Tab-separated table of C-alpha atoms and ligand atoms in Angstrom:
chain	number	residue	atom	x	y	z
A	51	MET	CA	198.839	29.247	158.431
A	52	LEU	CA	199.403	31.054	155.139
A	53	HIS	CA	196.343	31.083	152.850
A	54	ALA	CA	196.898	31.360	149.080
A	55	VAL	CA	194.005	33.400	147.677
A	56	THR	CA	193.438	34.800	144.174
A	57	LEU	CA	192.603	38.491	144.470
A	58	ILE	CA	190.636	39.986	141.561
A	59	PRO	CA	190.161	43.750	141.982
A	60	GLY	CA	187.731	43.899	138.998
A	61	ASP	CA	186.828	47.258	137.457
A	62	GLY	CA	184.760	50.381	138.173
A	63	THR	CA	184.751	50.822	141.959
A	64	GLY	CA	186.075	47.251	142.374
A	65	PRO	CA	189.769	48.133	142.918
A	66	GLU	CA	188.952	50.617	145.722
A	67	ILE	CA	186.695	48.270	147.691
A	68	THR	CA	189.099	45.364	147.092
A	69	GLU	CA	191.989	47.358	148.542
A	70	ALA	CA	189.884	48.355	151.578
A	71	THR	CA	188.898	44.720	152.089
A	72	ARG	CA	192.440	43.400	151.673
A	73	ARG	CA	193.588	45.838	154.382
A	74	VAL	CA	190.952	44.774	156.929
A	75	LEU	CA	191.509	41.072	156.201
A	76	GLU	CA	195.234	41.486	156.844
A	77	ALA	CA	194.454	43.425	160.026
A	78	THR	CA	192.739	40.312	161.457
A	79	GLY	CA	196.226	38.771	161.712
A	80	VAL	CA	195.451	35.991	159.246
A	81	GLN	CA	198.313	35.502	156.761
A	82	PHE	CA	197.455	35.679	153.054
A	83	ASP	CA	199.544	34.934	149.993
A	84	TRP	CA	197.585	37.044	147.481
A	85	ASP	CA	197.817	36.150	143.800
A	86	ILE	CA	196.555	39.378	142.217
A	87	ARG	CA	194.888	38.837	138.828
A	88	GLN	CA	193.330	41.452	136.594
A	89	ALA	CA	189.900	41.012	135.005
A	90	GLY	CA	187.418	43.569	133.757
A	91	ILE	CA	186.723	46.134	131.113
A	92	GLU	CA	190.355	47.312	130.855
A	93	MET	CA	191.450	43.795	129.845
A	94	LEU	CA	189.257	43.920	126.732
A	95	ALA	CA	191.615	46.082	124.685
A	96	LYS	CA	194.685	44.054	125.760
A	97	TYR	CA	193.360	40.505	125.555
A	98	GLY	CA	190.001	40.755	123.767
A	99	THR	CA	188.253	39.366	126.857
A	100	VAL	CA	187.239	40.715	130.253
A	101	LEU	CA	188.220	37.386	131.809
A	102	PRO	CA	191.759	36.366	130.740
A	103	ASP	CA	192.648	32.671	131.160
A	104	ASP	CA	195.277	33.339	133.830
A	105	VAL	CA	192.491	34.358	136.244
A	106	LEU	CA	190.877	30.929	135.987
A	107	ASP	CA	194.278	29.206	136.112
A	108	SER	CA	195.102	31.023	139.333
A	109	ILE	CA	191.793	30.061	141.009
A	110	LYS	CA	192.349	26.450	139.939
A	111	GLN	CA	195.634	26.601	141.889
A	112	THR	CA	194.521	28.487	144.993
A	113	LYS	CA	190.929	27.128	145.049
A	114	VAL	CA	189.716	30.385	146.650
A	115	ALA	CA	189.220	33.881	145.251
A	116	LEU	CA	188.097	37.241	146.555
A	117	LYS	CA	186.652	39.249	143.710
A	118	GLY	CA	185.593	42.826	143.051
A	119	PRO	CA	182.735	43.468	140.631
A	120	ILE	CA	183.248	43.354	136.852
A	121	THR	CA	181.270	45.472	134.387
A	122	THR	CA	179.329	43.688	131.645
A	123	PRO	CA	179.432	45.886	128.517
A	124	VAL	CA	175.826	46.407	127.379
A	125	GLY	CA	174.535	45.412	123.935
A	126	LYS	CA	177.847	44.515	122.289
A	127	GLY	CA	177.391	40.785	122.334
A	128	PHE	CA	179.598	40.299	125.435
A	129	ARG	CA	178.549	37.689	127.899
A	130	SER	CA	179.051	38.480	131.561
A	131	ALA	CA	182.506	37.609	132.934
A	132	ASN	CA	180.816	36.927	136.250
A	133	VAL	CA	178.482	34.358	134.739
A	134	ALA	CA	181.401	32.829	132.760
A	135	LEU	CA	183.506	32.487	135.916
A	136	ARG	CA	180.682	30.748	137.753
A	137	LYS	CA	180.073	28.379	134.854
A	138	LYS	CA	183.699	27.564	134.080
A	139	LEU	CA	184.525	26.746	137.706
A	140	ASP	CA	181.132	25.094	138.243
A	141	LEU	CA	180.410	27.377	141.190
A	142	TYR	CA	176.888	26.050	141.389
A	143	ALA	CA	175.770	27.638	144.652
A	144	ASN	CA	175.442	31.364	145.139
A	145	LEU	CA	175.129	32.083	148.843
A	146	ARG	CA	173.804	35.512	149.764
A	147	PRO	CA	173.158	36.157	153.449
A	148	ALA	CA	170.917	39.122	154.334
A	149	LYS	CA	171.274	40.139	157.960
A	150	THR	CA	170.273	43.305	159.815
A	151	TYR	CA	172.982	44.918	161.914
A	152	LYS	CA	172.083	47.378	164.659
A	153	GLY	CA	172.506	50.910	163.361
A	154	LEU	CA	171.678	50.185	159.721
A	155	ARG	CA	168.798	52.236	158.383
A	156	SER	CA	166.206	49.631	157.548
A	157	ARG	CA	162.450	49.307	157.939
A	158	TYR	CA	163.045	45.942	159.605
A	159	GLU	CA	164.864	44.454	162.557
A	160	HIS	CA	166.095	40.922	163.259
A	161	ILE	CA	166.330	39.778	159.667
A	162	ASP	CA	168.675	36.850	159.195
A	163	LEU	CA	167.993	35.280	155.811
A	164	ILE	CA	170.199	33.006	153.754
A	165	ILE	CA	169.507	33.075	150.027
A	166	VAL	CA	170.818	30.024	148.161
A	167	ARG	CA	170.643	30.699	144.435
A	168	GLU	CA	171.305	28.091	141.754
A	169	ASN	CA	174.147	29.517	139.713
A	170	THR	CA	174.569	27.521	136.503
A	171	GLU	CA	171.351	27.146	134.547
A	172	ASP	CA	167.830	28.608	134.133
A	173	LEU	CA	167.539	31.705	131.921
A	174	TYR	CA	171.190	32.484	132.704
A	175	ALA	CA	172.482	29.583	130.601
A	176	GLY	CA	172.802	31.956	127.633
A	177	ILE	CA	170.622	29.967	125.199
A	178	GLU	CA	169.239	32.892	123.231
A	179	PHE	CA	167.978	33.461	119.700
A	180	GLN	CA	168.234	36.955	118.290
A	181	ARG	CA	165.382	38.503	116.323
A	182	GLY	CA	165.826	38.287	112.539
A	183	THR	CA	168.410	35.467	112.520
A	184	PRO	CA	168.130	32.119	110.651
A	185	GLU	CA	168.608	30.335	114.012
A	186	LEU	CA	165.537	32.112	115.358
A	187	GLU	CA	163.491	31.083	112.309
A	188	GLU	CA	164.549	27.473	112.829
A	189	MET	CA	163.542	27.692	116.488
A	190	ILE	CA	160.163	29.182	115.618
A	191	GLU	CA	159.545	26.329	113.157
A	192	THR	CA	160.592	23.705	115.717
A	193	ILE	CA	158.293	25.221	118.318
A	194	ALA	CA	155.393	25.288	115.859
A	195	ARG	CA	156.024	21.658	114.873
A	196	THR	CA	156.403	20.324	118.415
A	197	THR	CA	153.848	22.408	120.302
A	198	GLY	CA	151.461	23.819	117.723
A	199	ILE	CA	152.254	27.320	119.001
A	200	HIS	CA	153.064	29.856	116.273
A	201	LEU	CA	155.333	32.609	117.549
A	202	SER	CA	155.486	35.987	115.896
A	203	HIS	CA	158.506	36.354	113.542
A	204	ASP	CA	159.539	39.600	115.242
A	205	SER	CA	160.211	37.697	118.487
A	206	ALA	CA	163.451	36.960	120.292
A	207	ILE	CA	163.745	33.795	122.368
A	208	SER	CA	165.576	32.966	125.615
A	209	ILE	CA	165.392	29.393	126.825
A	210	LYS	CA	164.880	28.397	130.424
A	211	CYS	CA	166.411	25.044	131.254
A	212	ILE	CA	166.118	23.414	134.685
A	213	SER	CA	167.674	19.997	135.269
A	214	GLU	CA	167.057	17.451	137.990
A	215	GLN	CA	170.783	17.128	138.686
A	216	ALA	CA	171.338	20.877	139.204
A	217	SER	CA	168.136	21.196	141.248
A	218	ARG	CA	169.115	18.268	143.444
A	219	ARG	CA	172.590	19.575	144.224
A	220	ILE	CA	171.454	23.127	145.000
A	221	VAL	CA	168.633	21.967	147.284
A	222	LYS	CA	171.047	19.569	149.005
A	223	PHE	CA	173.481	22.469	149.426
A	224	ALA	CA	170.703	24.516	151.097
A	225	PHE	CA	169.812	21.691	153.489
A	226	GLU	CA	173.449	20.932	154.312
A	227	TYR	CA	174.024	24.634	154.971
A	228	ALA	CA	170.933	24.712	157.208
A	229	ARG	CA	172.098	21.657	159.133
A	230	CYS	CA	175.701	22.876	159.592
A	231	HIS	CA	174.616	26.356	160.679
A	232	GLY	CA	171.763	25.429	163.039
A	233	ARG	CA	169.051	26.777	160.767
A	234	ARG	CA	165.459	25.604	161.265
A	235	LYS	CA	163.778	25.836	157.881
A	236	VAL	CA	164.341	25.689	154.109
A	237	THR	CA	161.843	27.305	151.723
A	238	ALA	CA	161.944	26.400	148.011
A	239	VAL	CA	160.821	29.244	145.762
A	240	HIS	CA	159.363	28.590	142.284
A	241	LYS	CA	156.612	29.356	139.802
A	242	SER	CA	155.534	25.789	139.087
A	243	ASN	CA	151.884	26.749	138.732
A	244	ILE	CA	152.847	28.345	135.382
A	245	MET	CA	156.154	26.685	134.412
A	246	LYS	CA	154.921	23.215	135.209
A	247	PHE	CA	157.817	21.321	133.666
A	248	SER	CA	160.898	23.429	134.491
A	249	ASP	CA	159.932	24.886	137.884
A	250	GLY	CA	157.778	21.800	138.451
A	251	LEU	CA	160.926	19.656	138.215
A	252	PHE	CA	162.780	21.971	140.610
A	253	LEU	CA	159.947	21.739	143.141
A	254	ALA	CA	159.452	17.969	142.847
A	255	THR	CA	163.203	17.457	143.314
A	256	ALA	CA	163.208	19.787	146.326
A	257	HIS	CA	160.419	17.725	147.931
A	258	GLU	CA	162.429	14.535	147.371
A	259	VAL	CA	165.623	15.993	148.844
A	260	ALA	CA	163.701	17.386	151.838
A	261	LYS	CA	162.802	13.813	152.881
A	262	GLU	CA	166.511	13.188	153.564
A	263	TYR	CA	166.499	16.008	156.155
A	264	PRO	CA	163.661	15.273	158.605
A	265	ASP	CA	165.342	17.484	161.239
A	266	ILE	CA	164.797	20.624	159.106
A	267	GLN	CA	161.386	22.045	158.201
A	268	PHE	CA	160.599	22.352	154.531
A	269	GLU	CA	158.002	24.403	152.695
A	270	ASP	CA	157.605	26.027	149.292
A	271	ARG	CA	156.373	29.398	148.067
A	272	ILE	CA	155.428	30.728	144.662
A	273	VAL	CA	157.886	33.497	143.798
A	274	ASP	CA	155.383	36.367	143.515
A	275	ASN	CA	153.849	35.474	146.866
A	276	MET	CA	157.398	35.167	148.269
A	277	CYS	CA	158.139	38.768	147.256
A	278	MET	CA	155.087	40.019	149.120
A	279	GLN	CA	155.794	37.844	152.171
A	280	LEU	CA	159.392	39.056	152.359
A	281	VAL	CA	158.208	42.659	152.408
A	282	GLN	CA	155.444	41.986	154.948
A	283	LYS	CA	156.967	39.412	157.312
A	284	PRO	CA	160.566	38.555	156.463
A	285	GLU	CA	161.168	37.253	159.982
A	286	LEU	CA	159.163	34.119	159.115
A	287	TYR	CA	161.864	32.954	156.696
A	288	ASP	CA	165.254	31.381	157.219
A	289	VAL	CA	167.026	29.633	154.287
A	290	LEU	CA	165.542	30.189	150.809
A	291	VAL	CA	166.590	28.045	147.847
A	292	LEU	CA	165.818	29.294	144.348
A	293	PRO	CA	166.532	28.766	140.655
A	294	ASN	CA	168.978	31.266	139.177
A	295	LEU	CA	166.782	34.179	138.030
A	296	TYR	CA	164.443	34.274	141.043
A	297	GLY	CA	167.533	33.993	143.239
A	298	ASP	CA	169.069	37.034	141.611
A	299	ILE	CA	165.944	39.131	142.067
A	300	ILE	CA	165.056	37.976	145.578
A	301	SER	CA	168.611	38.516	146.814
A	302	ASP	CA	168.477	42.175	145.736
A	303	LEU	CA	165.067	42.472	147.406
A	304	SER	CA	166.606	40.986	150.555
A	305	ALA	CA	169.543	43.419	150.324
A	306	GLY	CA	166.909	46.168	150.317
A	307	LEU	CA	165.432	44.774	153.545
A	308	ILE	CA	168.711	45.092	155.419
A	309	GLY	CA	169.988	48.497	154.358
A	310	GLY	CA	171.024	48.167	150.725
A	311	LEU	CA	173.609	46.737	148.367
A	312	GLY	CA	176.425	48.441	150.269
A	313	VAL	CA	176.196	45.770	152.989
A	314	ALA	CA	175.114	42.652	151.039
A	315	PRO	CA	177.825	39.957	150.710
A	316	GLY	CA	177.970	36.889	148.492
A	317	ALA	CA	179.833	33.671	147.833
A	318	ASN	CA	179.913	31.419	144.778
A	319	ILE	CA	180.686	27.893	145.862
A	320	GLY	CA	181.335	24.684	143.930
A	321	SER	CA	182.666	21.299	144.928
A	322	GLN	CA	186.266	22.393	144.225
A	323	TYR	CA	186.463	26.200	144.215
A	324	ALA	CA	184.900	29.191	145.934
A	325	VAL	CA	184.756	32.843	144.844
A	326	PHE	CA	183.673	35.507	147.310
A	327	GLU	CA	182.236	38.797	146.038
A	328	PRO	CA	179.680	41.446	146.995
A	329	VAL	CA	176.162	41.207	145.540
A	330	HIS	CA	176.444	44.659	143.987
A	331	GLY	CA	177.968	45.585	140.627
A	332	SER	CA	180.835	47.851	139.635
A	333	ALA	CA	178.932	51.153	140.200
A	334	PRO	CA	181.127	52.707	137.447
A	335	LYS	CA	179.823	56.250	137.905
A	336	TYR	CA	181.615	56.390	141.278
A	337	ALA	CA	184.906	54.809	140.116
A	338	LYS	CA	188.142	56.359	141.480
A	339	GLN	CA	186.219	58.707	143.791
A	340	ASN	CA	186.876	56.907	147.099
A	341	LYS	CA	183.108	57.018	147.640
A	342	VAL	CA	181.302	53.657	147.684
A	343	ASN	CA	180.764	51.379	150.635
A	344	PRO	CA	183.350	48.580	151.016
A	345	MET	CA	181.306	46.754	153.688
A	346	ALA	CA	179.547	44.355	151.288
A	347	MET	CA	182.958	43.181	150.120
A	348	MET	CA	184.296	43.122	153.695
A	349	PHE	CA	181.350	40.927	154.737
A	350	SER	CA	182.178	38.715	151.722
A	351	GLY	CA	185.666	38.564	153.253
A	352	VAL	CA	184.047	37.369	156.503
A	353	LEU	CA	182.398	34.537	154.553
A	354	MET	CA	185.775	33.739	152.988
A	355	LEU	CA	187.500	33.602	156.387
A	356	ARG	CA	184.856	31.102	157.563
A	357	HIS	CA	185.417	29.048	154.404
A	358	LEU	CA	189.159	29.030	155.148
A	359	GLY	CA	188.470	27.783	158.670
A	360	GLU	CA	189.466	31.120	160.262
A	361	GLU	CA	186.333	31.302	162.422
A	362	ASP	CA	187.829	33.503	165.134
A	363	ALA	CA	189.142	36.081	162.632
A	364	ALA	CA	185.773	35.997	160.835
A	365	ASN	CA	183.895	36.719	164.059
A	366	ARG	CA	186.263	39.564	164.968
A	367	LEU	CA	186.006	41.153	161.526
A	368	GLU	CA	182.198	40.894	161.571
A	369	GLN	CA	182.153	42.441	165.038
A	370	ALA	CA	184.503	45.266	164.019
A	371	ILE	CA	182.355	46.150	160.986
A	372	SER	CA	179.176	46.047	163.082
A	373	GLN	CA	180.793	48.338	165.684
A	374	VAL	CA	181.614	50.855	162.953
A	375	ILE	CA	177.978	50.675	161.791
A	376	VAL	CA	176.590	51.195	165.309
A	377	GLU	CA	178.942	54.102	165.974
A	378	GLY	CA	177.616	55.745	162.809
A	379	LYS	CA	180.599	58.106	162.391
A	380	TRP	CA	182.530	56.406	159.626
A	381	LEU	CA	179.839	55.516	157.123
A	382	THR	CA	179.632	56.039	153.371
A	383	TYR	CA	176.832	58.049	151.712
A	384	ASP	CA	174.577	55.036	151.104
A	385	LEU	CA	174.172	54.393	154.848
A	386	LYS	CA	173.300	58.008	155.600
A	387	PRO	CA	169.714	59.341	155.705
A	388	ARG	CA	170.453	61.424	152.586
A	389	PRO	CA	173.005	60.578	149.870
A	390	ASP	CA	174.426	64.135	149.973
A	391	ASP	CA	175.012	63.997	153.746
A	392	PRO	CA	178.229	66.032	154.313
A	393	THR	CA	179.318	63.733	157.171
A	394	ALA	CA	179.618	60.716	154.844
A	395	VAL	CA	183.176	59.367	154.602
A	396	GLY	CA	185.003	57.580	151.787
A	397	THR	CA	185.857	53.938	151.098
A	398	SER	CA	189.341	54.049	152.625
A	399	GLN	CA	188.163	55.837	155.802
A	400	VAL	CA	185.718	52.980	156.442
A	401	ALA	CA	188.657	50.557	156.208
A	402	ASP	CA	190.664	52.717	158.654
A	403	ALA	CA	187.737	52.685	161.117
A	404	VAL	CA	187.305	48.893	160.871
A	405	ILE	CA	191.056	48.372	161.401
A	406	GLU	CA	190.931	50.635	164.465
A	407	LYS	CA	188.076	48.540	165.936
A	408	LEU	CA	189.894	45.296	165.092
A	409	SER	CA	192.968	46.482	166.977
A	410	LYS	CA	190.883	46.502	170.185
A	411	LEU	CA	189.240	43.092	169.764
B	686	NAD	P1	175.428	48.322	140.697
B	686	NAD	O1	175.282	47.329	141.801
B	686	NAD	O2	176.798	48.595	140.222
B	686	NAD	O3	174.755	49.688	141.151
B	686	NAD	C1	173.379	49.768	141.541
B	686	NAD	C2	173.195	50.949	142.497
B	686	NAD	O4	173.777	50.643	143.755
B	686	NAD	C3	173.888	52.232	142.011
B	686	NAD	O5	173.124	53.329	142.397
B	686	NAD	C4	175.193	52.207	142.745
B	686	NAD	O6	175.755	53.465	142.900
B	686	NAD	C5	174.800	51.574	144.080
B	686	NAD	N1	175.908	50.826	144.664
B	686	NAD	C6	176.456	49.697	144.159
B	686	NAD	N2	177.454	49.289	144.948
B	686	NAD	C7	177.544	50.182	145.956
B	686	NAD	C8	178.398	50.293	147.085
B	686	NAD	N3	179.381	49.431	147.340
B	686	NAD	N4	178.225	51.358	147.921
B	686	NAD	C9	177.267	52.232	147.690
B	686	NAD	N5	176.413	52.188	146.647
B	686	NAD	C10	176.551	51.159	145.782
B	686	NAD	O7	174.485	47.800	139.528
B	686	NAD	P2	174.378	48.241	138.000
B	686	NAD	O8	174.524	49.700	137.886
B	686	NAD	O9	173.178	47.540	137.510
B	686	NAD	O10	175.628	47.519	137.346
B	686	NAD	C11	176.857	48.154	137.002
B	686	NAD	C12	177.723	47.123	136.307
B	686	NAD	O11	178.087	46.076	137.218
B	686	NAD	C13	177.036	46.430	135.121
B	686	NAD	O12	177.948	46.319	134.073
B	686	NAD	C14	176.671	45.062	135.665
B	686	NAD	O13	176.615	44.090	134.668
B	686	NAD	C15	177.826	44.816	136.617
B	686	NAD	N6	177.512	43.843	137.698
B	686	NAD	C16	178.532	43.061	138.089
B	686	NAD	C17	178.325	42.172	139.133
B	686	NAD	C18	179.469	41.302	139.558
B	686	NAD	O14	180.615	41.606	139.239
B	686	NAD	N7	179.229	40.216	140.278
B	686	NAD	C19	177.091	42.108	139.797
B	686	NAD	C20	176.075	42.979	139.381
B	686	NAD	C21	176.296	43.849	138.328
């Protein structure tokens, strides 16, 4: 079967890791009809946006995309193209597995966590009021009138919004994932002791949804305690479901537990579309150097193969990557004991090694 997939190389190191990933995906024998679409910092000058409309149009056709990272220009009033993509396609669930593979340098063994991050609201919704603006003054007055709290006029404000509908669908997603993948437990992570209304709503909704899944254990943890627990005893946890910001932070923490961002994959899933991408960013300082690790994007490709129903190819690709890790010969600098290790190889050599392993599976 031929799978139509939108391929977005992105910018920074994105094009190199995308090319490496495209090569290993094709080496599984699965047939792809790639629709290559450009997004990223280089599109700004041409189109005045890092995310041209044709990218979204293509994903609406193919329903599936594999995406390299895209840089968010700092402090120039640009919103993140990554956040925009997730919002415009309503990719409400961000799935970020964190799994230890034998041979990865990590302080832990046997970690197999699934982070399910809400992707559309919370402090990421972009409701912000800049210091010194009339809008901020109006907000400060409204807050004083409605709460009696007088904020300092040199403040800036970001609004955290959590809805029942978005909480319900993300918690349901976590439980459905747990059920379909033979997982035993879902943990909801929050800070409802302080944010009683927003996180309180998330937690109350999670408790309600949990009642529909008596076959799966449910518990909750306050986010600060969760951070400590994940460092001390990560093996106690299975599927975590979190509002957007905590999900972002905890998924990087979890990437740290398993050997770093170079091996941490991700998927953004909605009811109609899915976009697969590594957790890490565009690492622009290493662009065009054939240096960074393509494995996080390759593992995102494994998730994509599963989504496309290509289970056998997914298992073979995962096995081939894990064999390369165990062998330890064809690894990029980030998986070496020291970043200046002279035996570290480049992005394309990792792809060659994975393809070689695939040819024997
Ligand atoms: P980053 O993930 O690009 O880099 C953080 C650190 O991890 C750096 O030291 C980098 O060298 C290293 N690293 C990242 N990917 C690696 C890989 N594949 N192999 C080896 N080492 C790797 O994070 P940042 O520096 O905070 O962000 C850079 C840009 O990327 C920013 O503009 C940010 O907004 C953007 N970003 C995009 C996405 C996305 O496209 N989904 C996600 C996160 C950040």
